[in-house]
Amino acid sequence: MAEPVAATVDRLRGRAGFLPVDAVAGLADDGVLVLDPFSTLVSPGVALAAGVTLWPGTILQATGDGRIAIGAETQLFPGTRIVAAGGRVSVGTMAEIGEEGGFTIKADQPGNLVEIGSGARLLGGGSLTLCNSIGDGAQVLGPIRMQNCRLQAGGSHREPDPDRRGGVLKGSGVARGLTVPTGMVIQAFGLFSEDDLRPQTFFHPKPRE
């Protein structure tokens, strides 16, 4: 007799290191909103705080000694993939990851650490690999491949004073080994460079009093 489809799906999920469908749906008991447990893949041991929203098509994969922790009220939009294969990924509270094209975050070597602060916003199909520190309120806007970068903390994109917002990368291309201070932004289409740092008021002038 053929194996029921649901049992087959759960068996294959388990072979790949993911929870069965019922266990993903059961995350609701801990206050996690899973909008489609059938398309959402979560590894055992991933730490999800109450109020996290997992949109359809999100993947949270932790293998070996890898660790993933997602803070309260954070939203992971469709196409978000977070992988910790020997490394560690931590996301603070009220972050927004993956809107407008998904986002990939990988800590796939021992010692890799990716830290994403509270109120950070990562969108537009970009990626973080190796070690990265995305401070509170910092933003990555666009398909930018980041390695070993640091965006300093500040207010979120809702902060009315651009000089107080977290660091921002916007555009498309590759960013390696960069530090973006609070209130600053690099816009590039190609290879990002600290030579292109500008104050965020260049793009968002302060209202005249």
Coordinates of N, CA and C in Angstrom, one line a residue:
M1 N 0.8 -1.2 0.0 CA 0.0 0.0 0.0 C 0.9 1.2 0.0
A2 N 0.5 2.2 -0.8 CA 1.3 3.4 -0.9 C 1.2 4.2 0.4
E3 N 2.3 4.9 0.7 CA 2.4 5.7 1.9 C 1.6 7.0 1.7
P4 N 0.8 7.4 2.7 CA 0.0 8.6 2.5 C 0.9 9.8 2.2
V5 N 0.4 10.7 1.4 CA 1.2 11.9 1.0 C 1.7 12.6 2.1
A6 N 0.9 12.9 3.2 CA 1.4 13.6 4.3 C 2.5 13.0 5.0
A7 N 2.5 11.6 5.1 CA 3.5 10.9 5.8 C 4.8 11.0 4.9
T8 N 4.6 10.9 3.6 CA 5.8 11.0 2.7 C 6.5 12.4 2.9
V9 N 5.7 13.4 2.9 CA 6.2 14.8 3.0 C 7.0 14.9 4.3
D10 N 6.4 14.4 5.4 CA 7.1 14.5 6.7 C 8.4 13.7 6.8
R11 N 8.3 12.5 6.1 CA 9.5 11.7 6.1 C 10.7 12.4 5.4
L12 N 10.3 13.0 4.2 CA 11.3 13.7 3.4 C 11.8 15.0 4.2
R13 N 10.9 15.6 4.8 CA 11.3 16.8 5.6 C 12.3 16.3 6.7
G14 N 12.0 15.3 7.4 CA 12.9 14.8 8.4 C 14.3 14.4 7.9
R15 N 14.3 13.8 6.7 CA 15.6 13.4 6.1 C 16.4 14.6 5.8
A16 N 15.8 15.8 5.5 CA 16.5 17.0 5.2 C 16.8 17.8 6.4
G17 N 16.3 17.3 7.6 CA 16.6 18.0 8.8 C 15.6 19.1 9.2
F18 N 14.3 18.9 8.8 CA 13.3 19.9 9.1 C 12.1 19.2 9.9
L19 N 11.4 20.1 10.6 CA 10.3 19.6 11.4 C 9.1 19.1 10.5
P20 N 8.3 18.2 10.9 CA 7.1 17.8 10.2 C 6.1 19.0 10.1
V21 N 5.2 18.9 9.2 CA 4.2 20.0 9.0 C 3.4 20.3 10.3
D22 N 3.0 19.3 11.0 CA 2.2 19.5 12.2 C 3.0 20.3 13.3
A23 N 4.3 20.0 13.3 CA 5.2 20.6 14.3 C 5.4 22.1 13.9
V24 N 5.5 22.4 12.7 CA 5.6 23.8 12.2 C 4.3 24.5 12.5
A25 N 3.2 23.9 12.2 CA 1.9 24.6 12.6 C 1.8 24.8 14.1
G26 N 2.3 23.8 14.9 CA 2.3 23.9 16.3 C 3.1 25.0 16.9
L27 N 3.9 25.7 16.1 CA 4.7 26.8 16.7 C 3.7 27.9 17.1
A28 N 2.5 27.8 16.6 CA 1.5 28.8 17.1 C 1.2 28.7 18.6
D29 N 1.5 27.6 19.2 CA 1.3 27.4 20.6 C 2.3 28.3 21.4
D30 N 3.4 28.7 20.7 CA 4.4 29.5 21.4 C 4.2 31.0 20.9
G31 N 3.1 31.3 20.2 CA 2.9 32.6 19.8 C 3.5 33.0 18.4
V32 N 4.0 32.0 17.7 CA 4.6 32.3 16.3 C 3.5 32.2 15.3
L33 N 3.4 33.2 14.4 CA 2.4 33.1 13.4 C 3.0 32.5 12.1
V34 N 2.5 31.3 11.8 CA 3.0 30.6 10.6 C 1.8 30.6 9.6
L35 N 1.9 31.4 8.5 CA 0.8 31.6 7.6 C 0.6 30.4 6.7
D36 N 1.6 29.6 6.4 CA 1.5 28.4 5.6 C 2.5 27.4 6.0
P37 N 2.1 26.5 7.0 CA 3.1 25.5 7.4 C 3.6 24.5 6.4
F38 N 2.8 24.4 5.3 CA 3.2 23.5 4.2 C 4.4 24.0 3.4
S39 N 4.5 25.3 3.3 CA 5.6 25.8 2.5 C 6.8 26.4 3.4
T40 N 6.6 26.3 4.7 CA 7.6 26.8 5.6 C 8.4 25.7 6.2
L41 N 9.8 25.9 6.1 CA 10.7 24.8 6.6 C 11.4 25.4 7.8
V42 N 11.4 24.6 8.9 CA 12.1 25.1 10.2 C 12.8 23.9 10.7
S43 N 14.1 24.0 11.1 CA 14.8 23.0 11.7 C 14.5 22.9 13.2
P44 N 14.6 21.7 13.8 CA 14.5 21.6 15.2 C 15.5 22.4 15.9
G45 N 15.1 23.0 17.0 CA 16.0 23.8 17.8 C 16.1 25.3 17.5
V46 N 15.5 25.7 16.3 CA 15.5 27.1 16.0 C 14.7 27.8 17.1
A47 N 15.2 28.9 17.6 CA 14.5 29.7 18.7 C 13.7 30.8 18.1
L48 N 12.4 30.7 18.2 CA 11.5 31.8 17.7 C 10.7 32.4 18.8
A49 N 10.9 33.7 19.0 CA 10.1 34.4 20.1 C 8.7 34.6 19.7
A50 N 7.8 34.8 20.7 CA 6.4 35.1 20.5 C 6.3 36.3 19.6
G51 N 5.3 36.3 18.7 CA 5.1 37.4 17.8 C 5.8 37.4 16.5
V52 N 6.8 36.4 16.3 CA 7.4 36.3 15.0 C 6.4 35.8 14.0
T53 N 6.5 36.4 12.8 CA 5.6 36.0 11.7 C 6.5 35.3 10.6
L54 N 6.1 34.1 10.2 CA 6.8 33.4 9.1 C 5.8 33.4 7.9
W55 N 6.2 34.1 6.9 CA 5.4 34.2 5.7 C 5.7 32.9 4.9
P56 N 4.8 32.6 3.9 CA 5.0 31.4 3.1 C 6.3 31.4 2.4
G57 N 6.9 30.2 2.3 CA 8.2 30.1 1.6 C 9.4 30.5 2.4
T58 N 9.3 30.7 3.7 CA 10.5 30.9 4.5 C 11.2 29.6 4.9
I59 N 12.5 29.7 5.0 CA 13.4 28.6 5.4 C 14.3 29.0 6.5
L60 N 14.2 28.2 7.6 CA 15.2 28.4 8.8 C 15.9 27.1 9.0
Q61 N 17.1 27.0 8.6 CA 17.9 25.8 8.6 C 19.1 25.8 9.5
A62 N 19.1 25.0 10.5 CA 20.3 25.0 11.4 C 20.8 23.5 11.4
T63 N 22.1 23.4 11.2 CA 22.7 22.0 11.1 C 23.9 22.0 12.0
G64 N 24.3 20.8 12.4 CA 25.5 20.7 13.2 C 25.4 21.6 14.5
D65 N 26.4 22.4 14.7 CA 26.4 23.3 15.9 C 25.8 24.6 15.6
G66 N 25.2 24.8 14.4 CA 24.6 26.0 14.0 C 23.4 26.4 14.9
R67 N 23.2 27.7 15.1 CA 22.1 28.2 15.9 C 21.5 29.4 15.2
I68 N 20.1 29.4 15.3 CA 19.3 30.5 14.8 C 18.4 31.0 15.9
A69 N 18.4 32.3 16.2 CA 17.4 32.9 17.1 C 16.8 34.1 16.5
I70 N 15.5 34.2 16.6 CA 14.7 35.3 16.0 C 13.9 35.9 17.1
G71 N 14.0 37.3 17.2 CA 13.4 38.0 18.3 C 11.9 38.3 18.0
A72 N 11.3 38.8 19.1 CA 9.8 39.0 19.1 C 9.4 40.0 18.0
E73 N 8.3 39.8 17.4 CA 7.6 40.7 16.5 C 8.4 40.9 15.1
T74 N 9.4 40.1 14.9 CA 10.1 40.1 13.6 C 9.3 39.4 12.6
Q75 N 9.4 40.0 11.4 CA 8.7 39.4 10.2 C 9.7 38.9 9.2
L76 N 9.5 37.6 8.8 CA 10.3 37.0 7.8 C 9.4 36.8 6.6
F77 N 9.6 37.6 5.5 CA 8.7 37.6 4.4 C 9.1 36.5 3.4
P78 N 8.2 36.2 2.4 CA 8.4 35.1 1.4 C 9.8 35.2 0.8
G79 N 10.4 34.1 0.7 CA 11.7 34.0 0.0 C 12.9 34.3 1.0
T80 N 12.6 34.4 2.3 CA 13.7 34.5 3.3 C 14.3 33.2 3.6
R81 N 15.6 33.1 3.5 CA 16.3 31.8 3.8 C 17.4 32.1 4.8
I82 N 17.4 31.5 6.0 CA 18.4 31.7 7.0 C 19.1 30.4 7.3
V83 N 20.4 30.3 7.1 CA 21.1 29.0 7.2 C 22.2 29.2 8.3
A84 N 22.2 28.3 9.3 CA 23.3 28.3 10.2 C 23.9 26.9 10.2
A85 N 25.0 26.7 9.5 CA 25.6 25.4 9.4 C 27.0 25.5 10.0
G86 N 27.0 25.4 11.4 CA 28.2 25.6 12.1 C 28.4 27.0 12.7
G87 N 27.7 28.0 12.1 CA 27.8 29.4 12.6 C 26.5 29.7 13.4
R88 N 26.4 31.0 13.6 CA 25.2 31.5 14.4 C 24.6 32.7 13.8
V89 N 23.3 32.8 13.8 CA 22.5 33.9 13.3 C 21.6 34.3 14.4
S90 N 21.6 35.6 14.7 CA 20.7 36.2 15.7 C 20.0 37.4 15.1
V91 N 18.7 37.5 15.3 CA 17.9 38.6 14.8 C 17.2 39.2 16.0
G92 N 17.2 40.5 16.1 CA 16.5 41.2 17.2 C 15.0 41.3 17.0
T93 N 14.4 42.2 17.8 CA 13.0 42.3 17.8 C 12.6 43.3 16.7
M94 N 11.4 43.0 16.2 CA 10.7 43.9 15.2 C 11.6 44.2 14.0
A95 N 12.4 43.3 13.6 CA 13.1 43.4 12.3 C 12.2 43.0 11.1
E96 N 12.5 43.5 9.9 CA 11.7 43.1 8.7 C 12.7 42.6 7.7
I97 N 12.6 41.3 7.3 CA 13.5 40.7 6.5 C 12.8 40.0 5.3
G98 N 13.3 40.4 4.1 CA 12.8 39.6 2.9 C 11.7 40.2 2.1
E99 N 11.2 41.4 2.5 CA 10.2 42.0 1.6 C 10.8 42.5 0.3
E100 N 10.0 42.4 -0.7 CA 10.4 42.9 -2.1 C 11.5 42.0 -2.7
G101 N 11.3 40.7 -2.6 CA 12.2 39.8 -3.3 C 13.0 38.8 -2.4
G102 N 12.7 38.7 -1.1 CA 13.4 37.7 -0.3 C 14.7 38.2 0.2
F103 N 15.4 37.3 1.0 CA 16.7 37.6 1.5 C 17.4 36.4 1.9
T104 N 18.7 36.2 1.8 CA 19.5 35.1 2.2 C 20.5 35.4 3.2
I105 N 20.5 34.7 4.3 CA 21.5 34.9 5.4 C 22.1 33.6 5.7
K106 N 23.5 33.5 5.6 CA 24.2 32.3 5.8 C 25.4 32.5 6.7
A107 N 25.4 31.6 7.7 CA 26.6 31.5 8.6 C 27.0 30.0 8.5
D108 N 27.6 29.7 7.4 CA 27.8 28.3 7.1 C 29.2 27.8 7.3
Q109 N 30.0 28.5 8.2 CA 31.3 28.0 8.6 C 31.4 28.1 10.1
P110 N 32.1 27.2 10.8 CA 32.3 27.4 12.2 C 32.9 28.8 12.5
G111 N 32.3 29.5 13.5 CA 32.8 30.8 13.8 C 32.1 31.9 13.1
N112 N 31.4 31.7 12.1 CA 30.6 32.7 11.4 C 29.5 33.2 12.3
L113 N 29.4 34.5 12.4 CA 28.4 35.2 13.2 C 27.7 36.3 12.4
V114 N 26.4 36.2 12.3 CA 25.6 37.2 11.7 C 24.7 37.8 12.8
E115 N 24.8 39.0 13.1 CA 23.9 39.7 14.1 C 23.1 40.8 13.4
I116 N 21.8 40.7 13.6 CA 20.9 41.7 13.0 C 20.1 42.3 14.1
G117 N 20.1 43.6 14.3 CA 19.6 44.3 15.4 C 18.1 44.5 15.3
S118 N 17.5 45.0 16.4 CA 16.1 45.3 16.5 C 15.7 46.4 15.5
G119 N 14.6 46.3 14.9 CA 14.1 47.3 13.9 C 14.9 47.4 12.7
A120 N 15.8 46.5 12.4 CA 16.6 46.5 11.1 C 15.6 46.1 10.0
R121 N 16.0 46.5 8.8 CA 15.2 46.2 7.6 C 16.1 45.7 6.5
L122 N 15.9 44.5 6.0 CA 16.7 43.9 4.9 C 15.7 43.4 3.9
L123 N 15.8 44.0 2.7 CA 14.9 43.7 1.6 C 15.5 43.8 0.2
G124 N 14.7 43.2 -0.7 CA 15.1 43.3 -2.1 C 16.1 42.3 -2.7
G125 N 16.1 41.1 -2.0 CA 16.9 40.0 -2.6 C 18.3 40.0 -2.4
G126 N 18.8 40.7 -1.3 CA 20.2 40.7 -1.0 C 20.6 39.4 -0.2
S127 N 21.9 39.4 0.3 CA 22.4 38.3 1.1 C 23.5 38.8 2.0
L128 N 23.6 38.0 3.1 CA 24.7 38.2 4.1 C 25.4 36.9 4.2
T129 N 26.7 36.9 4.0 CA 27.5 35.7 4.3 C 28.8 36.0 5.1
L130 N 29.4 35.0 5.6 CA 30.6 35.1 6.5 C 30.1 35.8 7.8
C131 N 30.7 36.9 8.2 CA 30.3 37.6 9.4 C 29.8 39.0 9.1
N132 N 28.7 39.4 9.7 CA 28.1 40.7 9.5 C 27.4 41.2 10.7
S133 N 27.5 42.5 11.0 CA 26.8 43.1 12.1 C 25.9 44.2 11.5
I134 N 24.6 43.9 11.6 CA 23.6 44.9 11.1 C 22.9 45.5 12.4
G135 N 23.3 46.7 12.7 CA 22.9 47.3 14.0 C 21.4 47.6 14.0
D136 N 20.9 47.9 15.2 CA 19.5 48.3 15.4 C 19.2 49.4 14.4
G137 N 18.1 49.2 13.7 CA 17.6 50.2 12.8 C 18.3 50.3 11.5
A138 N 19.4 49.6 11.3 CA 20.1 49.6 10.0 C 19.3 49.0 8.9
Q139 N 19.7 49.3 7.6 CA 18.9 48.8 6.5 C 19.9 48.4 5.3
V140 N 19.4 47.3 4.7 CA 20.0 46.9 3.4 C 18.9 46.9 2.4
L141 N 19.0 47.7 1.4 CA 17.9 48.0 0.5 C 18.4 47.6 -1.0
G142 N 18.0 46.4 -1.4 CA 18.4 46.0 -2.8 C 19.2 44.7 -2.8
P143 N 19.4 44.2 -4.0 CA 20.1 42.9 -4.1 C 21.6 43.1 -4.0
I144 N 22.0 43.3 -2.7 CA 23.4 43.5 -2.3 C 24.0 42.3 -1.6
R145 N 25.1 41.8 -2.1 CA 25.8 40.7 -1.5 C 26.8 41.2 -0.5
M146 N 26.6 40.9 0.8 CA 27.4 41.5 1.8 C 28.3 40.4 2.5
Q147 N 29.6 40.8 2.7 CA 30.5 39.9 3.4 C 31.3 40.8 4.4
N148 N 31.3 40.4 5.7 CA 32.1 41.0 6.7 C 31.9 42.5 6.8
C149 N 30.6 42.9 6.8 CA 30.3 44.3 6.9 C 29.6 44.7 8.2
R150 N 29.7 46.0 8.5 CA 29.1 46.4 9.8 C 28.3 47.7 9.5
L151 N 27.0 47.7 9.8 CA 26.2 48.8 9.7 C 25.9 49.2 11.1
Q152 N 26.3 50.4 11.5 CA 26.2 50.8 12.9 C 24.7 51.1 13.3
A153 N 24.4 51.0 14.5 CA 23.0 51.1 15.1 C 22.6 52.6 15.1
G154 N 21.3 52.7 15.1 CA 20.6 54.0 15.2 C 19.1 53.8 15.2
G155 N 18.4 54.8 14.9 CA 16.9 54.7 14.8 C 16.5 53.9 13.6
S156 N 15.3 53.5 13.5 CA 14.8 52.7 12.3 C 14.5 53.7 11.2
H157 N 14.0 53.2 10.1 CA 13.6 54.0 9.0 C 12.5 54.9 9.3
R158 N 11.8 54.7 10.4 CA 10.7 55.6 10.9 C 11.2 56.8 11.7
E159 N 12.5 56.7 12.1 CA 13.1 57.9 12.8 C 13.0 59.1 12.0
P160 N 12.4 60.2 12.5 CA 12.2 61.4 11.7 C 13.6 62.1 11.4
D161 N 14.6 62.0 12.2 CA 15.9 62.6 11.9 C 16.8 61.7 11.2
P162 N 17.1 61.8 9.9 CA 18.0 60.9 9.2 C 19.3 60.7 9.8
D163 N 19.8 61.8 10.5 CA 21.2 61.7 11.1 C 21.2 60.7 12.3
R164 N 20.0 60.3 12.8 CA 20.0 59.4 13.9 C 19.6 57.9 13.5
R165 N 19.4 57.7 12.2 CA 19.1 56.4 11.7 C 20.3 55.5 11.6
G166 N 20.0 54.2 11.7 CA 21.1 53.2 11.5 C 21.7 53.3 10.1
G167 N 22.9 52.8 10.0 CA 23.6 52.8 8.7 C 22.8 52.1 7.6
V168 N 23.0 52.5 6.3 CA 22.3 52.0 5.2 C 23.2 51.7 4.0
L169 N 22.9 50.5 3.4 CA 23.4 50.2 2.1 C 22.2 50.2 1.2
K170 N 22.3 50.8 0.0 CA 21.2 50.7 -1.0 C 21.8 50.7 -2.4
G171 N 21.0 50.0 -3.3 CA 21.5 49.8 -4.6 C 21.6 48.3 -5.0
S172 N 22.7 48.0 -5.6 CA 22.9 46.6 -6.0 C 24.4 46.4 -6.2
G173 N 24.8 45.1 -6.0 CA 26.3 44.8 -6.2 C 26.8 44.1 -5.0
V174 N 28.1 44.3 -4.7 CA 28.9 43.6 -3.7 C 29.5 44.5 -2.7
A175 N 29.4 44.2 -1.4 CA 29.9 45.0 -0.4 C 30.8 44.1 0.5
R176 N 32.1 44.4 0.7 CA 33.0 43.6 1.4 C 33.7 44.4 2.4
G177 N 33.7 44.0 3.7 CA 34.5 44.7 4.7 C 34.3 46.1 5.0
L178 N 33.0 46.6 4.8 CA 32.7 48.0 5.0 C 32.1 48.3 6.3
T179 N 32.3 49.5 6.8 CA 31.6 50.0 8.0 C 30.8 51.2 7.6
V180 N 29.5 51.3 7.9 CA 28.7 52.4 7.6 C 28.2 53.0 9.0
P181 N 28.7 54.2 9.3 CA 28.3 54.8 10.6 C 26.8 55.2 10.7
T182 N 26.4 55.4 11.9 CA 25.0 55.9 12.1 C 24.8 57.2 11.3
G183 N 23.6 57.3 10.7 CA 23.3 58.5 9.9 C 23.9 58.5 8.5
M184 N 24.6 57.5 8.1 CA 25.3 57.5 6.8 C 24.7 56.4 5.9
V185 N 25.0 56.6 4.6 CA 24.5 55.7 3.6 C 25.5 55.5 2.5
I186 N 25.6 54.3 1.9 CA 26.4 54.1 0.7 C 25.4 53.7 -0.3
Q187 N 25.3 54.4 -1.4 CA 24.5 53.9 -2.6 C 25.4 53.6 -3.7
A188 N 25.3 52.4 -4.3 CA 26.2 52.0 -5.3 C 25.5 51.0 -6.2
F189 N 26.0 50.8 -7.4 CA 25.5 49.8 -8.4 C 26.8 49.2 -9.0
G190 N 27.3 48.1 -8.2 CA 28.5 47.5 -8.6 C 29.3 47.1 -7.3
L191 N 30.5 47.7 -7.2 CA 31.3 47.4 -6.0 C 31.1 48.6 -5.0
F192 N 30.7 48.3 -3.8 CA 30.5 49.3 -2.8 C 31.8 49.7 -2.2
S193 N 31.9 51.0 -1.8 CA 33.2 51.5 -1.3 C 32.8 52.6 -0.2
E194 N 33.6 52.6 0.9 CA 33.5 53.6 1.9 C 33.7 55.0 1.3
D195 N 34.4 55.1 0.2 CA 34.6 56.4 -0.4 C 33.3 57.1 -0.8
D196 N 32.3 56.3 -1.0 CA 31.0 56.8 -1.4 C 30.0 57.1 -0.2
L197 N 30.5 57.1 1.0 CA 29.7 57.4 2.1 C 29.1 58.8 2.0
R198 N 27.8 58.9 2.3 CA 27.1 60.2 2.3 C 26.2 60.2 3.5
P199 N 25.9 61.4 4.0 CA 24.9 61.5 5.1 C 23.5 61.2 4.5
Q200 N 22.7 60.6 5.4 CA 21.3 60.2 4.9 C 20.5 61.4 4.5
T201 N 20.8 62.5 5.0 CA 20.1 63.7 4.7 C 20.3 64.1 3.2
F202 N 21.3 63.5 2.5 CA 21.5 63.7 1.1 C 20.2 63.2 0.3
F203 N 19.7 62.1 0.8 CA 18.5 61.5 0.2 C 17.2 61.9 0.9
H204 N 17.3 62.2 2.2 CA 16.1 62.5 2.9 C 16.4 63.8 3.7
P205 N 16.3 65.0 3.0 CA 16.5 66.2 3.7 C 15.6 66.4 4.9
K206 N 16.2 67.1 5.9 CA 15.3 67.4 7.1 C 14.3 68.5 6.8
P207 N 13.1 68.4 7.3 CA 12.1 69.4 7.1 C 12.6 70.8 7.6
R208 N 12.3 71.8 6.9 CA 12.7 73.1 7.4 C 11.8 73.5 8.5
E209 N 12.4 74.1 9.5 CA 11.6 74.6 10.7 C 10.9 75.9 10.4

